[in-house]
PDB file of C-alpha atoms in Angstrom:
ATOM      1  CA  UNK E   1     -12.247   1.570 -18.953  1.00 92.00           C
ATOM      2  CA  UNK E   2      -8.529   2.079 -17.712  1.00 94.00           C
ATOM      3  CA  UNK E   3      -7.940   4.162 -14.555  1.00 94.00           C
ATOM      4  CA  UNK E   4      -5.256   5.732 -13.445  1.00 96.00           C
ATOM      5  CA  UNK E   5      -4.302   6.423  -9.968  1.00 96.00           C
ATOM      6  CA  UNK E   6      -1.204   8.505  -8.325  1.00 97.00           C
ATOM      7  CA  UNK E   7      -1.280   9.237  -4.331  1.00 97.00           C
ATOM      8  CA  UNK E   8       1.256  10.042  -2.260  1.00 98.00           C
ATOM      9  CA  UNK E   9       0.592  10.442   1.389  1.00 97.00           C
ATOM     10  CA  UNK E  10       2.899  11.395   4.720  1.00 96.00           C
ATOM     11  CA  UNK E  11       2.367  10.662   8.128  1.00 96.00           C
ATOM     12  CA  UNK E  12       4.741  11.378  11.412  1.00 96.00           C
ATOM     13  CA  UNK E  13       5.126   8.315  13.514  1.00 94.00           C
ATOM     14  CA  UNK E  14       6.247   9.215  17.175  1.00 93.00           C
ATOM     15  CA  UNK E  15       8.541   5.976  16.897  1.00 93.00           C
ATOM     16  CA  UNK E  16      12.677   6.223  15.991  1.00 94.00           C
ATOM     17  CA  UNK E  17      13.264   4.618  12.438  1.00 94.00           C
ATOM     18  CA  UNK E  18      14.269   0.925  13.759  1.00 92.00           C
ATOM     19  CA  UNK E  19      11.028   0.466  15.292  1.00 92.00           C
ATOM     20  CA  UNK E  20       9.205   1.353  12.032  1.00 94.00           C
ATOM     21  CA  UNK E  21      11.236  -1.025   9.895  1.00 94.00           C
ATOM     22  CA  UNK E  22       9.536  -3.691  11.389  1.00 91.00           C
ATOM     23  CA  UNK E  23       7.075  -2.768   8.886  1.00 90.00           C
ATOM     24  CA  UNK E  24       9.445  -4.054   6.293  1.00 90.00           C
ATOM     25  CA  UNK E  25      10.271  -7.161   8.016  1.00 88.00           C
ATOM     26  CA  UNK E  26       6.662  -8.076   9.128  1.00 92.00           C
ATOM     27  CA  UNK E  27       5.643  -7.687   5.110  1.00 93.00           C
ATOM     28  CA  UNK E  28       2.674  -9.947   5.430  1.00 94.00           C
ATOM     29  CA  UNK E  29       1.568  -8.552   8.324  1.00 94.00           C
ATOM     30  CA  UNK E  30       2.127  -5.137   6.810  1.00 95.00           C
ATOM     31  CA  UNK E  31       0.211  -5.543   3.875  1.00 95.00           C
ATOM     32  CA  UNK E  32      -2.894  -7.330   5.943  1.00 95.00           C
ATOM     33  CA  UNK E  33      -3.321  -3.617   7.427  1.00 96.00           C
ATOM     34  CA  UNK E  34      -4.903  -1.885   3.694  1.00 97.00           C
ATOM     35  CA  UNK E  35      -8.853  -2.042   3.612  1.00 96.00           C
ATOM     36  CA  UNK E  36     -10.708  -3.771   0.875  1.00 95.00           C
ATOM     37  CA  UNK E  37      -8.251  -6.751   1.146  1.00 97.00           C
ATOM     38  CA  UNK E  38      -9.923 -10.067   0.838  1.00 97.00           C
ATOM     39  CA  UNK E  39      -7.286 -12.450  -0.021  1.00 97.00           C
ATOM     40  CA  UNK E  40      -3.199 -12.205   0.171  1.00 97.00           C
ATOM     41  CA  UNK E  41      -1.350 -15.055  -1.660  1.00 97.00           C
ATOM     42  CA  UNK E  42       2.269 -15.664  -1.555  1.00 97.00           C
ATOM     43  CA  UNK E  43       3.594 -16.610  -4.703  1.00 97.00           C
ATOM     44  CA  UNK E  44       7.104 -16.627  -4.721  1.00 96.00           C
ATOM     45  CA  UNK E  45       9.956 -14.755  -1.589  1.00 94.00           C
ATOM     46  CA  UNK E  46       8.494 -11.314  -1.505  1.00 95.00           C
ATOM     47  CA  UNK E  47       6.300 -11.341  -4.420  1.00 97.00           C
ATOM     48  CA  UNK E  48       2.451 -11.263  -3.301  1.00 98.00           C
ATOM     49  CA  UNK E  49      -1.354 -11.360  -5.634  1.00 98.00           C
ATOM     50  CA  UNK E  50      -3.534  -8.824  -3.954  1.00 97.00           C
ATOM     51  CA  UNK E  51      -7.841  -9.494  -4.162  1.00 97.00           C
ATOM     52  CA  UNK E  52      -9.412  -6.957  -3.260  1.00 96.00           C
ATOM     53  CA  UNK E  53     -13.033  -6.231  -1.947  1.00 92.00           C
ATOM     54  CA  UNK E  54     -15.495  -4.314  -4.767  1.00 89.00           C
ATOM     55  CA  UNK E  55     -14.070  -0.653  -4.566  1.00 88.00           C
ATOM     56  CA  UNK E  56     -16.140   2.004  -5.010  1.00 81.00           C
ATOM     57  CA  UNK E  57     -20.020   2.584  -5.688  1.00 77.00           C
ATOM     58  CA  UNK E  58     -23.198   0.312  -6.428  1.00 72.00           C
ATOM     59  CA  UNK E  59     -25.111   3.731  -6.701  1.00 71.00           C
ATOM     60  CA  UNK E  60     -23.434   5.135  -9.507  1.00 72.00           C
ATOM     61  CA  UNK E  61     -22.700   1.687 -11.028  1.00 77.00           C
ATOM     62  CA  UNK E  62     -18.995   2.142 -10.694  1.00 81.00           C
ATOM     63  CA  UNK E  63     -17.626  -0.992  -8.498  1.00 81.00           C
ATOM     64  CA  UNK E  64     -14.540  -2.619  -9.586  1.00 88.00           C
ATOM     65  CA  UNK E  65     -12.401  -5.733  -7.825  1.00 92.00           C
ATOM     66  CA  UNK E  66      -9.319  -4.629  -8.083  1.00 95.00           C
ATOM     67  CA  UNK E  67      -6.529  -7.672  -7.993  1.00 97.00           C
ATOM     68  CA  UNK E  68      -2.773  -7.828  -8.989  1.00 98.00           C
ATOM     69  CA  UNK E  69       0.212  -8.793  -8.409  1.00 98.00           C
ATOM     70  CA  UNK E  70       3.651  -7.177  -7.074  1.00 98.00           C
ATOM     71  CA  UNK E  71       7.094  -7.976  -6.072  1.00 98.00           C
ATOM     72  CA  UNK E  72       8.929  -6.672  -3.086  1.00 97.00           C
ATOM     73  CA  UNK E  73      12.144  -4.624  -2.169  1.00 97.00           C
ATOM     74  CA  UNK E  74      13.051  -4.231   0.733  1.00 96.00           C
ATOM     75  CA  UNK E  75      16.283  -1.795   1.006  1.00 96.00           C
ATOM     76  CA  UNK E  76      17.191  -1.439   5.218  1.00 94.00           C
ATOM     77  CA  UNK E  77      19.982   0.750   4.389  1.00 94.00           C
ATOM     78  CA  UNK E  78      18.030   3.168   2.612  1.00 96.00           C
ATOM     79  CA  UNK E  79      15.108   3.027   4.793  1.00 96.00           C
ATOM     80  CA  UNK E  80      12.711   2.148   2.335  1.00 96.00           C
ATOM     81  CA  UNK E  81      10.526  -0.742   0.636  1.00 97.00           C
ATOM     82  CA  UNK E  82       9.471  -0.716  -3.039  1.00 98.00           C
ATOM     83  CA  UNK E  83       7.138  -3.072  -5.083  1.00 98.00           C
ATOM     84  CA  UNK E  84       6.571  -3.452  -8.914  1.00 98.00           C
ATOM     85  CA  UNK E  85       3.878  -5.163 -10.715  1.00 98.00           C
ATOM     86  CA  UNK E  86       4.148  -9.055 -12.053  1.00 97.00           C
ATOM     87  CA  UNK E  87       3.208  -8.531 -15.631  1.00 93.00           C
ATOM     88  CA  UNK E  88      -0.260 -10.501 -16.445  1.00 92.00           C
ATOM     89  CA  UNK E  89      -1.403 -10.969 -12.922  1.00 96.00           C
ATOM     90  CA  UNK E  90      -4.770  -9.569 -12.291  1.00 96.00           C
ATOM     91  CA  UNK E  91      -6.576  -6.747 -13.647  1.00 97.00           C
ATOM     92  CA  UNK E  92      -4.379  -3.580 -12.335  1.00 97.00           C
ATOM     93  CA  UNK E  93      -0.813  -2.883 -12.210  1.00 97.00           C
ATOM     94  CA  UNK E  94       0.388  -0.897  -9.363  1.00 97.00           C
ATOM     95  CA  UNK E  95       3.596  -0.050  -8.228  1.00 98.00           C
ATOM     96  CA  UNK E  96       4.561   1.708  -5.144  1.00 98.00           C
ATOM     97  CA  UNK E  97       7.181   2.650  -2.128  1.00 97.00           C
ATOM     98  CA  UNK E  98       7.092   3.003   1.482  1.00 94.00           C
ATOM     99  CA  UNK E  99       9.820   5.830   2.594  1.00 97.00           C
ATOM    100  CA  UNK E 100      11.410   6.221   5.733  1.00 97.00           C
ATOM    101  CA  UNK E 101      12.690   9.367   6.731  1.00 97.00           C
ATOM    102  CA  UNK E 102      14.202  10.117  10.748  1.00 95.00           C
ATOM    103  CA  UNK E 103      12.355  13.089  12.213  1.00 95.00           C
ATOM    104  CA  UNK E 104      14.833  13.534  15.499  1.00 93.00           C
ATOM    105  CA  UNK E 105      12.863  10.984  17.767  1.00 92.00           C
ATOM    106  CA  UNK E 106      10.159  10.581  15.450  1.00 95.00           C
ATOM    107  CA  UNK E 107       9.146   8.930  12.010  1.00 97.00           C
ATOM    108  CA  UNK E 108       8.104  10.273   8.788  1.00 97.00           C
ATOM    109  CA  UNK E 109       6.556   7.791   6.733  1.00 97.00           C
ATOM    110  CA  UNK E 110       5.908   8.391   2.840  1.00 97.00           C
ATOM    111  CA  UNK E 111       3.936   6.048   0.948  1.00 97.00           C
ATOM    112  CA  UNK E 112       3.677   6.344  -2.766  1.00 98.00           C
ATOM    113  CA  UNK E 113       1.446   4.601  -4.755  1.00 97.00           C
ATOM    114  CA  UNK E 114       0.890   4.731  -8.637  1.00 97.00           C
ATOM    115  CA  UNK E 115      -0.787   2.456 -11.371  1.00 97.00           C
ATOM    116  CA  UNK E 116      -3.609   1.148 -13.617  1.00 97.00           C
ATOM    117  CA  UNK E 117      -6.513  -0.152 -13.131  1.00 95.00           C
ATOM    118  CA  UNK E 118      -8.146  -2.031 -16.337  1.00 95.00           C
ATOM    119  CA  UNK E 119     -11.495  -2.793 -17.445  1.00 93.00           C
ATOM    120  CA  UNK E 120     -13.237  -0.762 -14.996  1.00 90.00           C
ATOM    121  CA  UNK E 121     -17.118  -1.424 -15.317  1.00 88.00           C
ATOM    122  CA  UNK E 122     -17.970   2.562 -15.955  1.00 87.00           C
ATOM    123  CA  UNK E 123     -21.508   4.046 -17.623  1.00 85.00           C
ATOM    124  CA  UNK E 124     -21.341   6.275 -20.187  1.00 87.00           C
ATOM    125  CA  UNK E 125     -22.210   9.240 -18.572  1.00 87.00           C
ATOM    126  CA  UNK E 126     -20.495   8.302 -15.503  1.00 85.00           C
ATOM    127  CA  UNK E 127     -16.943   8.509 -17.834  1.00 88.00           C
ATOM    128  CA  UNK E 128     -15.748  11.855 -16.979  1.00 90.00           C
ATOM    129  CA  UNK E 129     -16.231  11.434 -13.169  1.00 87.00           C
ATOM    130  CA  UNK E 130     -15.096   8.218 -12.489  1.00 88.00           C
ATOM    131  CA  UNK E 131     -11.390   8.752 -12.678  1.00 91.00           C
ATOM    132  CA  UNK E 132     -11.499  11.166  -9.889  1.00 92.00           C
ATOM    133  CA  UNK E 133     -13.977   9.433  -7.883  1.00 90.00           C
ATOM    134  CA  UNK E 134     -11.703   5.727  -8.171  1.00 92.00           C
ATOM    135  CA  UNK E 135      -8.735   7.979  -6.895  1.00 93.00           C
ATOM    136  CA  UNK E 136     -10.578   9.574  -4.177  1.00 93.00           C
ATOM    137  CA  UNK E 137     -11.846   5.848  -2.924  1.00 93.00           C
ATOM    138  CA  UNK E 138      -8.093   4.812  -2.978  1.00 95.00           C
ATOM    139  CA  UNK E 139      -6.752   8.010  -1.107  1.00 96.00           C
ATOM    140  CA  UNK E 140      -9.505   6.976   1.298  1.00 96.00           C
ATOM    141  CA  UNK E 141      -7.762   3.395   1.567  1.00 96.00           C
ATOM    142  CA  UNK E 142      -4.446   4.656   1.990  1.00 97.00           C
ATOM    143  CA  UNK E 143      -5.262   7.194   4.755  1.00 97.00           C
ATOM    144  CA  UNK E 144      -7.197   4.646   6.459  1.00 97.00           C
ATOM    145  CA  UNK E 145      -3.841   1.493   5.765  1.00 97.00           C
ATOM    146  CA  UNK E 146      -1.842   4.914   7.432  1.00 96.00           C
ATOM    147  CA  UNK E 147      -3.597   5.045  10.333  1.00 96.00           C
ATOM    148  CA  UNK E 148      -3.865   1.371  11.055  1.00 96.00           C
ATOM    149  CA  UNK E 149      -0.502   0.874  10.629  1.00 94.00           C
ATOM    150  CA  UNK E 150       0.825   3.573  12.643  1.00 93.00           C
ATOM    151  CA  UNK E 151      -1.802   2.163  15.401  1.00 93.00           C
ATOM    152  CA  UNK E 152      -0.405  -1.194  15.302  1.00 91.00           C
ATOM    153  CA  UNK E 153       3.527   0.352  15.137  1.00 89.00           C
ATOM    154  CA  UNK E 154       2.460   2.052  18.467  1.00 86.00           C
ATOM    155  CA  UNK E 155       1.383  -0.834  20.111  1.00 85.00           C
ATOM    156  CA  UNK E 156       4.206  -3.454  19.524  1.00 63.00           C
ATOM    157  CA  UNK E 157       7.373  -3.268  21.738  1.00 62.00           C
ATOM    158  CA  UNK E 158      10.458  -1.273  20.685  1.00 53.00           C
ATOM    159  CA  UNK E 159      13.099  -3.649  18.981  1.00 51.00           C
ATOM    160  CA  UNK E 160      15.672  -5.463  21.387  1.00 51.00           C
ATOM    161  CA  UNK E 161      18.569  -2.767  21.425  1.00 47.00           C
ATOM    162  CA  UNK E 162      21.853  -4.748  20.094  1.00 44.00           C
ATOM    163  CA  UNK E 163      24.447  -5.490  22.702  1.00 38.00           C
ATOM    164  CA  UNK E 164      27.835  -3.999  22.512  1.00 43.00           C
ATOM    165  CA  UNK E 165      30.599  -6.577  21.831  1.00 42.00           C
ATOM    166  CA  UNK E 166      33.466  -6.546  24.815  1.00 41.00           C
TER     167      UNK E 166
END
């Protein structure tokens, strides 16, 4: 069965906007922060396969490991980092951005995400709910990959302010 999922989640980060475009420059590190990720390959300058961990439930017989492939923007001047699927890689194509928006002496972070998932092990009478329930599990991840990161942007040390030329 193919899934679709759409989320698109905001959170304030008490940081200025140079300190949280670290997340763009620390990519790796970045994307190490969502749940559910077992394995993060490189393969090629900014372009990443994703494995995830089984998603969702052994009770109802709806688990799925979702994996697939995406290549990076990352756009400094416009404060924000985009991605878009590698055809053929994996079972899901998901694209997505991470917005940066200045909030006086704070940070409002937007992440988008959007896709398919395919060949989702669903029952039959488990066909109506699972949608819903697959896009409640990732709204789960996402909020949880928000938190985490924010945690982590609060902990490391402001970015070396740049020294006027005399």
């Amino acid at each position: 069965m193919k899934v679709s999922i759409a989320i698109e989640r905001s959170i304030e980060i008490p940081a200025p906007v140079a300190k949280v475009q670290t997340l763009f420059k620390d990519l790796e590190g970045t994307i190490s922060r969502f749940p559910k990720l077992r394995k993060l390959t490189k393969l090629a300058d900014d372009t990443y396969l994703w494995e995830m961990g089984t998603i969702g439930s052994s009770i109802a017989n709806i688990a799925h490991e979702v994996s697939y492939a995406a290549k990076y923007n990352i756009d400094l001047k416009s404060n924000q980092l985009t991605w878009q699927p590698v055809p053929k890689k994996g079972n899901a194509n998901i694209e997505g951005a991470f917005k940066l928006a200045e909030r006086g002496d704070k940070t409002q972070l937007t992440f988008k995400v959007r896709g398919d998932l395919y060949d989702v092990p669903v029952p039959l009478m488990y066909r109506l709910l699972a949608p819903p329930f697959i896009q409640g599990k990732f709204t789960r991840l996402v909020d949880i990959f928000l938190e985490r990161t924010s945690e982590a942007l609060m902990q490391a040390p402001a970015p070396a302010a740049k020294r006027k030329a005399k």
